[in-house]
Coordinates of C-alpha atoms and ligand atoms in Angstrom, one line a residue:
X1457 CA 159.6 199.6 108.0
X1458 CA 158.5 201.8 110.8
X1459 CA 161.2 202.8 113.5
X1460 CA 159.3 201.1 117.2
X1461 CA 161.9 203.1 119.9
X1462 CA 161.0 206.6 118.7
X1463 CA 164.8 207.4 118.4
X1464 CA 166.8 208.7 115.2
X1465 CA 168.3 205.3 114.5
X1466 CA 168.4 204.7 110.7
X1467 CA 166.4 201.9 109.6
X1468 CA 166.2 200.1 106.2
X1469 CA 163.4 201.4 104.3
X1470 CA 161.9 198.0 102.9
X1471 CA 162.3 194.2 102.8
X1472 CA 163.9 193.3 100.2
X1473 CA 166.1 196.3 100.3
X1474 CA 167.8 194.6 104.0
X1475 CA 168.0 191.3 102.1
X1476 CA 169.7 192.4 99.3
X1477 CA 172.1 194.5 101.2
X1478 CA 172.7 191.4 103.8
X1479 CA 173.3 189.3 100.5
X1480 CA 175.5 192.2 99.1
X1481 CA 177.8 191.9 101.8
X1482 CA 177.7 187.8 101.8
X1483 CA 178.4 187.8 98.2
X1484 CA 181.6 188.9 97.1
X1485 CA 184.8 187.6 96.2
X1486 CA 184.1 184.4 98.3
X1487 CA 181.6 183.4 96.5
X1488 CA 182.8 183.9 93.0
X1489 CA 186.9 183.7 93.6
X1490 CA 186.9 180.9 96.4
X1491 CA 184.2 178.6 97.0
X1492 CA 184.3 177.1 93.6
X1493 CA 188.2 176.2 94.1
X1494 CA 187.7 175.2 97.8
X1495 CA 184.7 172.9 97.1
X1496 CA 186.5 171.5 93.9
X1497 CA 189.8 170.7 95.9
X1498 CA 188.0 169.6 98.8
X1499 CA 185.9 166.8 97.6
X1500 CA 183.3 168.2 95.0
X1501 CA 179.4 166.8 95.7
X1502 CA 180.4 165.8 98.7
X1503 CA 181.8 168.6 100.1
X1504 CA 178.8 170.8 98.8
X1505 CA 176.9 168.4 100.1
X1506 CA 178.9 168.9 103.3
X1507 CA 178.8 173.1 103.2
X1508 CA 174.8 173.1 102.6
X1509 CA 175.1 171.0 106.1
X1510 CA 177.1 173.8 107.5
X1511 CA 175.2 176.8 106.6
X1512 CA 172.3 175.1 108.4
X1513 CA 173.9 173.9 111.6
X1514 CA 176.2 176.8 111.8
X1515 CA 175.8 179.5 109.6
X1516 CA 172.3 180.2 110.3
X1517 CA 172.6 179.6 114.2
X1518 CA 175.3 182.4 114.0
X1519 CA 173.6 184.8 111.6
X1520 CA 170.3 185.0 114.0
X1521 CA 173.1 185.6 117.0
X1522 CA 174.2 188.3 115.1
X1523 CA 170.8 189.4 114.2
X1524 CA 169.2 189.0 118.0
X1525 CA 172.1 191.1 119.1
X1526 CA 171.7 193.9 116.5
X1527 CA 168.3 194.4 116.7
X1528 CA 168.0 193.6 119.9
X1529 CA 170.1 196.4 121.4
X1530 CA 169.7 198.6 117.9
X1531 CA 173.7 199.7 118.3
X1532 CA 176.7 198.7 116.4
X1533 CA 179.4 196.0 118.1
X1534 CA 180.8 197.4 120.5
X1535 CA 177.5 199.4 121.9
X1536 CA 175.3 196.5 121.6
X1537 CA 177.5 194.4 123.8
X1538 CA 178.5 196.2 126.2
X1539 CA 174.0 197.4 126.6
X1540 CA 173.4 193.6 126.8
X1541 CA 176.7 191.8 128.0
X1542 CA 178.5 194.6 130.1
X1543 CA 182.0 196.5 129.6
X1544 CA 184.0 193.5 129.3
X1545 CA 182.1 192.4 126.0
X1546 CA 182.2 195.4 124.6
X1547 CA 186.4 194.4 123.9
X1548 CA 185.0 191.9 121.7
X1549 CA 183.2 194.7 119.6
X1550 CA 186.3 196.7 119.2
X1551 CA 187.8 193.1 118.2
X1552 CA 185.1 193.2 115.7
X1553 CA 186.0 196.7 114.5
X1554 CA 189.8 195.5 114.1
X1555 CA 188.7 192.6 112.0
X1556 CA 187.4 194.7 109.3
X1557 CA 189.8 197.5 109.5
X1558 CA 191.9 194.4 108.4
X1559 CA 189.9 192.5 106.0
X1560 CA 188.6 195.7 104.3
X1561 CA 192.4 196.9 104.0
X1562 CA 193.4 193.9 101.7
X1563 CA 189.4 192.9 100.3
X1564 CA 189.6 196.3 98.6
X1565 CA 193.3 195.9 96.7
X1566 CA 191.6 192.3 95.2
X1567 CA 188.8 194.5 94.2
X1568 CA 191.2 197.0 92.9
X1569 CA 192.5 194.2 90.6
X1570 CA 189.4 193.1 89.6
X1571 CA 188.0 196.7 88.3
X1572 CA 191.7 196.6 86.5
X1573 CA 191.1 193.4 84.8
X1574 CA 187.6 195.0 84.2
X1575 CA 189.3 198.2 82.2
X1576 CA 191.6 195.7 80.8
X1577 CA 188.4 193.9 79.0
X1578 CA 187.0 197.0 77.8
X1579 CA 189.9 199.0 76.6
X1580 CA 191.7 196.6 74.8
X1581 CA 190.8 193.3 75.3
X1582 CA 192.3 190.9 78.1
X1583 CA 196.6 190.8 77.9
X1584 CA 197.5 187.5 75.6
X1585 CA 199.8 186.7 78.7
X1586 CA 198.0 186.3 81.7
X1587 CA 200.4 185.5 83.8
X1588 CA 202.9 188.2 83.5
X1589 CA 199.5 190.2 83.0
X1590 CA 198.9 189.2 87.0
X1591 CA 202.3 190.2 87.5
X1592 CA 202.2 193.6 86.3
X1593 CA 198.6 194.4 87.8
X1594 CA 199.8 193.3 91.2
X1595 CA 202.8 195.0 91.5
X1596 CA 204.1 198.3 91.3
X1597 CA 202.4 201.3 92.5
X1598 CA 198.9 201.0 90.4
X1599 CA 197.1 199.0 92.8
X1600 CA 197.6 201.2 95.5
X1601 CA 195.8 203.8 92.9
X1602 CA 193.2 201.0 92.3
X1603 CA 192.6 200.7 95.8
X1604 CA 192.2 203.7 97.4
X1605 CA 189.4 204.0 94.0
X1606 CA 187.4 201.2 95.7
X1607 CA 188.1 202.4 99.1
X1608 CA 186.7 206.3 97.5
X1609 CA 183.5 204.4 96.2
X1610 CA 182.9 202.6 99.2
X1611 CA 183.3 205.4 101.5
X1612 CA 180.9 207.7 98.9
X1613 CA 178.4 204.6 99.3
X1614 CA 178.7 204.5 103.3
X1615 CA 178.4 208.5 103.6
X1616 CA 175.1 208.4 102.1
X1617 CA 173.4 206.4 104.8
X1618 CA 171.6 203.3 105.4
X1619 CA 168.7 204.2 103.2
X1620 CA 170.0 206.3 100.4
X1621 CA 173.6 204.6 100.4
X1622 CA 173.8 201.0 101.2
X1623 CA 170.1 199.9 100.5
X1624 CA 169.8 201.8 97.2
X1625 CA 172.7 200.9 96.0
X1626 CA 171.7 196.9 97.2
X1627 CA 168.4 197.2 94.9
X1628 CA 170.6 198.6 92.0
X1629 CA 173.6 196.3 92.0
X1630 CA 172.6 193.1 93.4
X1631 CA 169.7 192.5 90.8
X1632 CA 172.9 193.3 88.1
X1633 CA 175.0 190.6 89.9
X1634 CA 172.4 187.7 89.8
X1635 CA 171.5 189.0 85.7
X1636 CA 175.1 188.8 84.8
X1637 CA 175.5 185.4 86.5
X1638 CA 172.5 183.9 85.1
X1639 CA 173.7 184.7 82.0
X1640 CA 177.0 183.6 82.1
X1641 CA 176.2 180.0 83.7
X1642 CA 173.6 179.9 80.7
X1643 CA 176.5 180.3 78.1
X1644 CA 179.2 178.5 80.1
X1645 CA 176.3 175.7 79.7
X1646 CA 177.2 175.7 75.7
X1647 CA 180.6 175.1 75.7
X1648 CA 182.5 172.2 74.7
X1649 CA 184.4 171.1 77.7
X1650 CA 181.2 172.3 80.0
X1651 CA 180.8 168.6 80.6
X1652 CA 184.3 168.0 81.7
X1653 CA 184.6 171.1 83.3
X1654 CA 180.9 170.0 85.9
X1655 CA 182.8 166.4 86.5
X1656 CA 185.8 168.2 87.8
X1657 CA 183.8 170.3 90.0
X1658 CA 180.9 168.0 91.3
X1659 CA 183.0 164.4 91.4
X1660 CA 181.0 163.6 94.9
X1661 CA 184.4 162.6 96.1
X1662 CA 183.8 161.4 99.7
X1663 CA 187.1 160.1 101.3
X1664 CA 187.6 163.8 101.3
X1665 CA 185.5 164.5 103.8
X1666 CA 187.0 162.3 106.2
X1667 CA 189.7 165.2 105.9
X1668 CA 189.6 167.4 109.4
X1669 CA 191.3 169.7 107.3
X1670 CA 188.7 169.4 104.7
X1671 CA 186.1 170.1 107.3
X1672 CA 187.7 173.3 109.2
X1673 CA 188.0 174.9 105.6
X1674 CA 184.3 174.7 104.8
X1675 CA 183.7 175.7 108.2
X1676 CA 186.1 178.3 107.9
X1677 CA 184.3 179.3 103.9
X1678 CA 180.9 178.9 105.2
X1679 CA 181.3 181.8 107.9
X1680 CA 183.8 183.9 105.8
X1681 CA 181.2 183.8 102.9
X1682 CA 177.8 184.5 105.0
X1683 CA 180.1 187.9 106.7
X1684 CA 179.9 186.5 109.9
X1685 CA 182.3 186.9 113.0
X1686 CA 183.1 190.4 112.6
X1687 CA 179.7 192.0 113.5
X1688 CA 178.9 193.0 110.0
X1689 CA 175.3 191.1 110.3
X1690 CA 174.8 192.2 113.6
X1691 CA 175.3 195.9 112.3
X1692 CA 172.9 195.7 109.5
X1693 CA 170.4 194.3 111.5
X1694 CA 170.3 196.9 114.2
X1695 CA 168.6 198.9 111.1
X1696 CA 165.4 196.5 111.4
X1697 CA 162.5 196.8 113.7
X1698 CA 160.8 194.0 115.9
X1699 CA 158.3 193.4 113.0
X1700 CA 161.1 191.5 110.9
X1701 CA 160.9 187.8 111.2
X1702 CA 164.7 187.1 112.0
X1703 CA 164.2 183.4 111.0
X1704 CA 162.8 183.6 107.5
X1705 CA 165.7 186.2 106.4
X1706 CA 168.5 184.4 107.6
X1707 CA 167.2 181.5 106.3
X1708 CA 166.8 183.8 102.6
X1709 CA 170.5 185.2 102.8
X1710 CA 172.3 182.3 103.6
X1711 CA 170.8 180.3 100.9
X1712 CA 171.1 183.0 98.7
X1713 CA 174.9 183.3 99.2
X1714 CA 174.9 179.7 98.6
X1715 CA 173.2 179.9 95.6
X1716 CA 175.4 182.7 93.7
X1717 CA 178.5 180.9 95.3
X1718 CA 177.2 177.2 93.4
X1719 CA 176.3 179.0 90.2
X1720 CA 180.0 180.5 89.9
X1721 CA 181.2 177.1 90.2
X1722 CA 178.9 176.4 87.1
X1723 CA 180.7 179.2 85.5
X1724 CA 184.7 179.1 86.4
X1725 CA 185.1 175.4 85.7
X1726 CA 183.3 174.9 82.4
X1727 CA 185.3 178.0 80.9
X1728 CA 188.6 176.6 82.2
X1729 CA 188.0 172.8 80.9
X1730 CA 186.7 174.1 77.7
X1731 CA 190.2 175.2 77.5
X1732 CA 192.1 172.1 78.8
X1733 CA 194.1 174.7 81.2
X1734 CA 192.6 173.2 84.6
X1735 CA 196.9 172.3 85.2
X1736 CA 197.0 176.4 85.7
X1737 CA 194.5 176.1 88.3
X1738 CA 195.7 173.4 91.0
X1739 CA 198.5 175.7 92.0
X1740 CA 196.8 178.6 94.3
X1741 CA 193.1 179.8 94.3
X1742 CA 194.8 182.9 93.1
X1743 CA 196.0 182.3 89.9
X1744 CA 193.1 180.2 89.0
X1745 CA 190.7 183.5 88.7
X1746 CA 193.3 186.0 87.9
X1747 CA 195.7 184.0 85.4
X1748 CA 193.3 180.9 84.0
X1749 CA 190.3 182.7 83.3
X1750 CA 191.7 186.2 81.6
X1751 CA 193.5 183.5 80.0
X1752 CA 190.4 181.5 78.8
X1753 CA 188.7 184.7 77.6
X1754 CA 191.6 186.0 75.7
X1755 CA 191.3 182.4 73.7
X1756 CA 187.7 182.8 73.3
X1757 CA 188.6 185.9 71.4
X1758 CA 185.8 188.3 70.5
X1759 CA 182.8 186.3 72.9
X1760 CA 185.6 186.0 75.4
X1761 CA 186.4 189.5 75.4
X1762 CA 182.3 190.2 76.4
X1763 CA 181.9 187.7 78.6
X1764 CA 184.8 188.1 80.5
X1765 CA 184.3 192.1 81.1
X1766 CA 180.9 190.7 82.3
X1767 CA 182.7 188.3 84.6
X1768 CA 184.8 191.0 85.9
X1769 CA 182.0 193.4 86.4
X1770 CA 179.7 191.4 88.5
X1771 CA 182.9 190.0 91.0
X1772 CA 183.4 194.2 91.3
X1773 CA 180.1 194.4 92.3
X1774 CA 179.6 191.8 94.5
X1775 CA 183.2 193.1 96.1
X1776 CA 182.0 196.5 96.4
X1777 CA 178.9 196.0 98.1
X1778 CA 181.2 193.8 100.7
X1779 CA 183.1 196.5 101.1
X1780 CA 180.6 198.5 102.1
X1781 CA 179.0 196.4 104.7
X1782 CA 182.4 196.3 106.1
X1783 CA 183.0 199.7 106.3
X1784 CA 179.6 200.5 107.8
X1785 CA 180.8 198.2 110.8
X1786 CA 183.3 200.7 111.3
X1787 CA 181.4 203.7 110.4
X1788 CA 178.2 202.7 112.4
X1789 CA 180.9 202.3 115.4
X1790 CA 181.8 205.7 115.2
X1791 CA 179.1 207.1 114.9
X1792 CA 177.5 205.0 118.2
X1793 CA 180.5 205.8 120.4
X1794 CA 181.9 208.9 119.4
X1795 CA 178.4 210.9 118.2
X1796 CA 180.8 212.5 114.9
X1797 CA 178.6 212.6 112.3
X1798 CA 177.9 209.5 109.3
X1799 CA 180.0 211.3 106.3
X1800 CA 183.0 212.4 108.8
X1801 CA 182.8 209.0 110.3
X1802 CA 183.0 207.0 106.7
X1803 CA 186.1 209.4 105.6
X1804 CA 187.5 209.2 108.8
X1805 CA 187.3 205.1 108.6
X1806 CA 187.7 205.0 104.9
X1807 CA 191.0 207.3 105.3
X1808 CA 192.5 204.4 107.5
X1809 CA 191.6 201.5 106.3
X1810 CA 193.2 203.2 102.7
X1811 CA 196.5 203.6 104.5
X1812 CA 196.6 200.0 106.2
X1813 CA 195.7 199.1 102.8
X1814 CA 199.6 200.0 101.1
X1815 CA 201.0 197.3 102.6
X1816 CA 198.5 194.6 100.8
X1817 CA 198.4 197.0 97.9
X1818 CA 202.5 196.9 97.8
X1819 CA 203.1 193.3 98.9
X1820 CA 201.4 190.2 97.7
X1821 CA 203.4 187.8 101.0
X1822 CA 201.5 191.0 103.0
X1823 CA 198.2 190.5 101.4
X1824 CA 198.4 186.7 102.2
X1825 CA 199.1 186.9 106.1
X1826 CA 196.3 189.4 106.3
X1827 CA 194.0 186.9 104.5
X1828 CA 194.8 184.0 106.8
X1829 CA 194.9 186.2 110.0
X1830 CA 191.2 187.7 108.7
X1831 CA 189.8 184.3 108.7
X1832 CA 191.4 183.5 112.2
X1833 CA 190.1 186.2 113.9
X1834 CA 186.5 185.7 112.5
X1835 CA 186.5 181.9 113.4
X1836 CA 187.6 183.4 116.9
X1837 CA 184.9 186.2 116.7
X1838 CA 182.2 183.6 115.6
X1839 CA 183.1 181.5 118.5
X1840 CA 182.6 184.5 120.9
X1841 CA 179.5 185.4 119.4
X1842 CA 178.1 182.1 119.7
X1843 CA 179.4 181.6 123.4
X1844 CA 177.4 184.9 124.2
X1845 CA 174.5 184.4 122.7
X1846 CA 174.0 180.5 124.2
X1847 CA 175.5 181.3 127.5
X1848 CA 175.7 184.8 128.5
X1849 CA 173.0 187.2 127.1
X1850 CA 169.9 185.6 128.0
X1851 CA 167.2 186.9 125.5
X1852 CA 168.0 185.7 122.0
X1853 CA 165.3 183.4 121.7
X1854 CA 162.4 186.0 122.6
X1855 CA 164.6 188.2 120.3
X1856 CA 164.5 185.4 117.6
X1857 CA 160.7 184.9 118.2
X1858 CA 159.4 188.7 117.8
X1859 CA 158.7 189.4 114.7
X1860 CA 157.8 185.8 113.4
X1861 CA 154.6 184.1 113.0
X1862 CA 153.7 180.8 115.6
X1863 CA 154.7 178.5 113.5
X1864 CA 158.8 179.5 113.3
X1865 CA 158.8 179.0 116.8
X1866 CA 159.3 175.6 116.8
X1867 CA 162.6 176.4 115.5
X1868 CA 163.8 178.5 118.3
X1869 CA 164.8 175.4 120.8
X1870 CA 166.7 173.8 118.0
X1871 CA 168.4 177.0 117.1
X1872 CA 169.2 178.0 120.8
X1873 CA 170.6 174.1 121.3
X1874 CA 173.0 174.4 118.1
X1875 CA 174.5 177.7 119.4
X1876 CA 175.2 176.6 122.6
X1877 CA 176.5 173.1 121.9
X1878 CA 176.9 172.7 118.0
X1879 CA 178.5 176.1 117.2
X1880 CA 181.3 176.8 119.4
X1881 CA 183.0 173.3 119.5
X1882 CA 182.8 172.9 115.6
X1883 CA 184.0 177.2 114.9
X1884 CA 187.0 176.6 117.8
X1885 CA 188.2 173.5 115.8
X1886 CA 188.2 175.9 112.3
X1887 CA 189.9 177.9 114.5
X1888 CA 192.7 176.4 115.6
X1889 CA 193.4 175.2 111.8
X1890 CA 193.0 178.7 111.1
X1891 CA 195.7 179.6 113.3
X1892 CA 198.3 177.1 111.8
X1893 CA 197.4 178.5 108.4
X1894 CA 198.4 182.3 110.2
X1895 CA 201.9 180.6 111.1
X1896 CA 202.6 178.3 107.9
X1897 CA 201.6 181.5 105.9
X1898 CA 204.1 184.2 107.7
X1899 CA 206.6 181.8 107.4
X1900 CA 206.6 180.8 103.9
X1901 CA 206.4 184.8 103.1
X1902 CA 208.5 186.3 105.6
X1903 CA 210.4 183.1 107.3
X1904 CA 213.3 181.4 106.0
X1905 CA 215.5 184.3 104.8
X1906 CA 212.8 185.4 102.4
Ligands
LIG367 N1 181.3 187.7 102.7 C1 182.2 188.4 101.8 C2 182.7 187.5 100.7 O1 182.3 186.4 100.6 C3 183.3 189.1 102.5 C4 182.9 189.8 103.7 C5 182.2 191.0 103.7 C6 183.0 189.5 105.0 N2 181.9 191.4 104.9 C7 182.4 190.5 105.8 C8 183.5 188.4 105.6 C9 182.3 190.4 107.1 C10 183.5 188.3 107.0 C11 182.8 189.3 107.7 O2 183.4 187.9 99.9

């Protein structure tokens, strides 16, 4: 892709190599650790059915917001909106800039545990107690060692650039990620219990989604999973120039993401029904992937032990290359504000968000508040986002239309309407759930004596 201002702006070398670094930072953890619990508790079919909705009313409207306001202004969060909104929005770019200090801080312990259970696989096969095996990876001081190994690789990624960092590392691991899925939906296909294991996740189960509760939380999932309401697309896609067709790669990561988030469910749930442990997984969303499924592999013995290193490696990967897009929010702020150069400004970042990152590594009641605040300062990020694109920066639908051919801009009415009227109602309603989940989560960690 050619570089149209004439500056010394980085730009992604080629196509693909933007999309799969856009779907490197939407799939991560998410996809493979979340979703399949979240759409299995929350109504199956249905609320598939109900997410695929989402990502087109919402999701995409918000991604091309991101997108116009990246490439249109070619600067990171905080640059970007203050060039097209004024001073006052650039507070919403440092807001952005806070949000993945924080979600990076506690994304990269999870990652930590998930290289451990990784190692475990390798070295000598996954722990025969899984449970005390969570216990004992979560505690103590090895995760922070874990941690600040992920944060290193991340910051080592970042420092390299846009081109010979992030997108080449994108065309290496993202292409490993989808091969290692494939593979492992193909074999989870085989097993006994597969059957059982696709009725439990896709019972279309609609009197769940007459749930608001049900519907904030895929709201909620659908923006967490596609990286929006932090800047992190808008960031990436101040790397394009005006000959990219905005539409048709939204429209390519967000159904991507989808896709590698559905085919995990395809995965998790046969292995844990082949079993007949799905009782280990109703409690929490964590100790369905960290408990039931080292414990599946360990009973699956030798084929167990192979698949679930594979298991282990892809979720790394997929969390690493998240990691990295959030980290380059950070980075590529820096850089646009202060003028220190890439590698200081990755250390410099990485070197923080590492120390905010004890806490989470130490605590798992810290790790949870930080989750449930992460997701209530993207809905409220999202909402922002949306509010300026619809109502304050005028622009987004030229933006939106450069780049594509005549016939995508049919879309751009439709689009323009959803973010304006669709958008912000639907992301403040996540939002305000979100915000109850903040408070019901700090109290049942730090409330009450305990
Ligand atoms: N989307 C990632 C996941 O599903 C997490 C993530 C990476 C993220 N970058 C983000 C979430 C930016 C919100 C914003 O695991």
């Amino acid at each position: 892709m050619q570089h149209s201002d004439g500056g010394q702006r980085e730009v992604f070398n080629t196509r693909v190599g933007f999309i799969l670094a856009a779907v490197g930072s939407a799939v991560g953890l998410g996809n493979m650790w979340r979703f399949p619990y979240v759409a299995a508790e929350g109504g199956g079919a249905a609320f598939v059915f109900l997410y695929i909705l989402l990502t087109l009313a919402i999701g995409i409207p918000l991604m091309l917001s991101e997108f116009s306001v990246g490439r249109g202004a070619r600067l990171s969060p905080i640059g970007a909106l203050r060039k097209l909104g004024g001073g006052r929005w650039s507070v919403l770019g440092w807001m952005y800039v806070f949000t993945g200090f924080l979600i990076l801080a506690y994304y990269s312990v999870i990652a930590g545990w998930v290289v451990r259970y990784a190692l475990d696989g390798i070295v000598a096969g996954f722990a025969p107690d899984p449970a005390v095996r969570f216990g004992e990876v979560t505690s103590g001081l090895t995760p922070l060692g874990f941690h600040l190994g992920v944060m290193a690789t991340t910051v080592f990624i970042v420092s390299m650039g846009v081109q010979k960092g992030i997108e080449r590392a994108a065309l290496v691991l993202m292409p490993t990620l989808f091969g290692i899925l494939i593979l492992l939906a193909i074999w989870a296909f085989t097993l006994e219990g597969a059957v059982n294991g696709y009725a439990f996740y896709l019972r279309p189960d609609v009197s769940e989604l007459l749930d608001p509760y049900i519907l904030s939380q895929a709201a909620g999932q659908a923006f967490y999973s596609l990286s929006l309401g932090m800047g992190c697309m808008l960031t990436f896609s101040s790397y394009l120039s005006d000959d990219t067709n905005l539409t048709r790669e939204a429209v390519t990561i967000s159904f991507s993401d989808f896709g590698v988030a559905f085919v995990a469910g395809l995965v998790v749930f046969p292995v844990i029904f082949a079993l007949g442990i799905q009782g280990d997984v109703s409690e929490s969303t964590m100790g369905a992937l960290f408990i039931a499924l080292p414990g599946a592999f360990v009973e699956m013995g030798a084929a167990g032990r192979v698949i679930g290193i594979l298991f282990f490696i892809a979720l790394g990967v997929g969390a690493v290359t998240s990691a990295v897009s959030l980290l380059e929010v950070v980075t590529a702020s820096v850089i646009d504000e202060t003028r220190i150069n890439r590698r200081k400004a990755s250390i410099l970042g990485g070197i923080l968000i590492a120390i905010l990152g004890i806490l989470p590594a130490v605590s798992l009641d810290f790790l949870g508040v930080m989750d449930k605040l992460a997701e209530a300062m993207l809905a409220l990020g999202a909402f922002f986002m949306a509010v300026f694109v619809g109502w304050v920066a005028v622009g987004a639908a030229d933006e939106i239309r450069k780049g594509a051919p005549e016939r995508f801009h049919r879309f751009v009415p439709s689009l323009m309407a959803s973010i304006r009227w669709v958008v912000p109602p639907v992301i403040l309603f996540a939002a305000v759930y979100a915000f109850i989940a903040v408070y019901t989560e700090y109290m049942s960690a730090f409330g009450g004596g305990g």
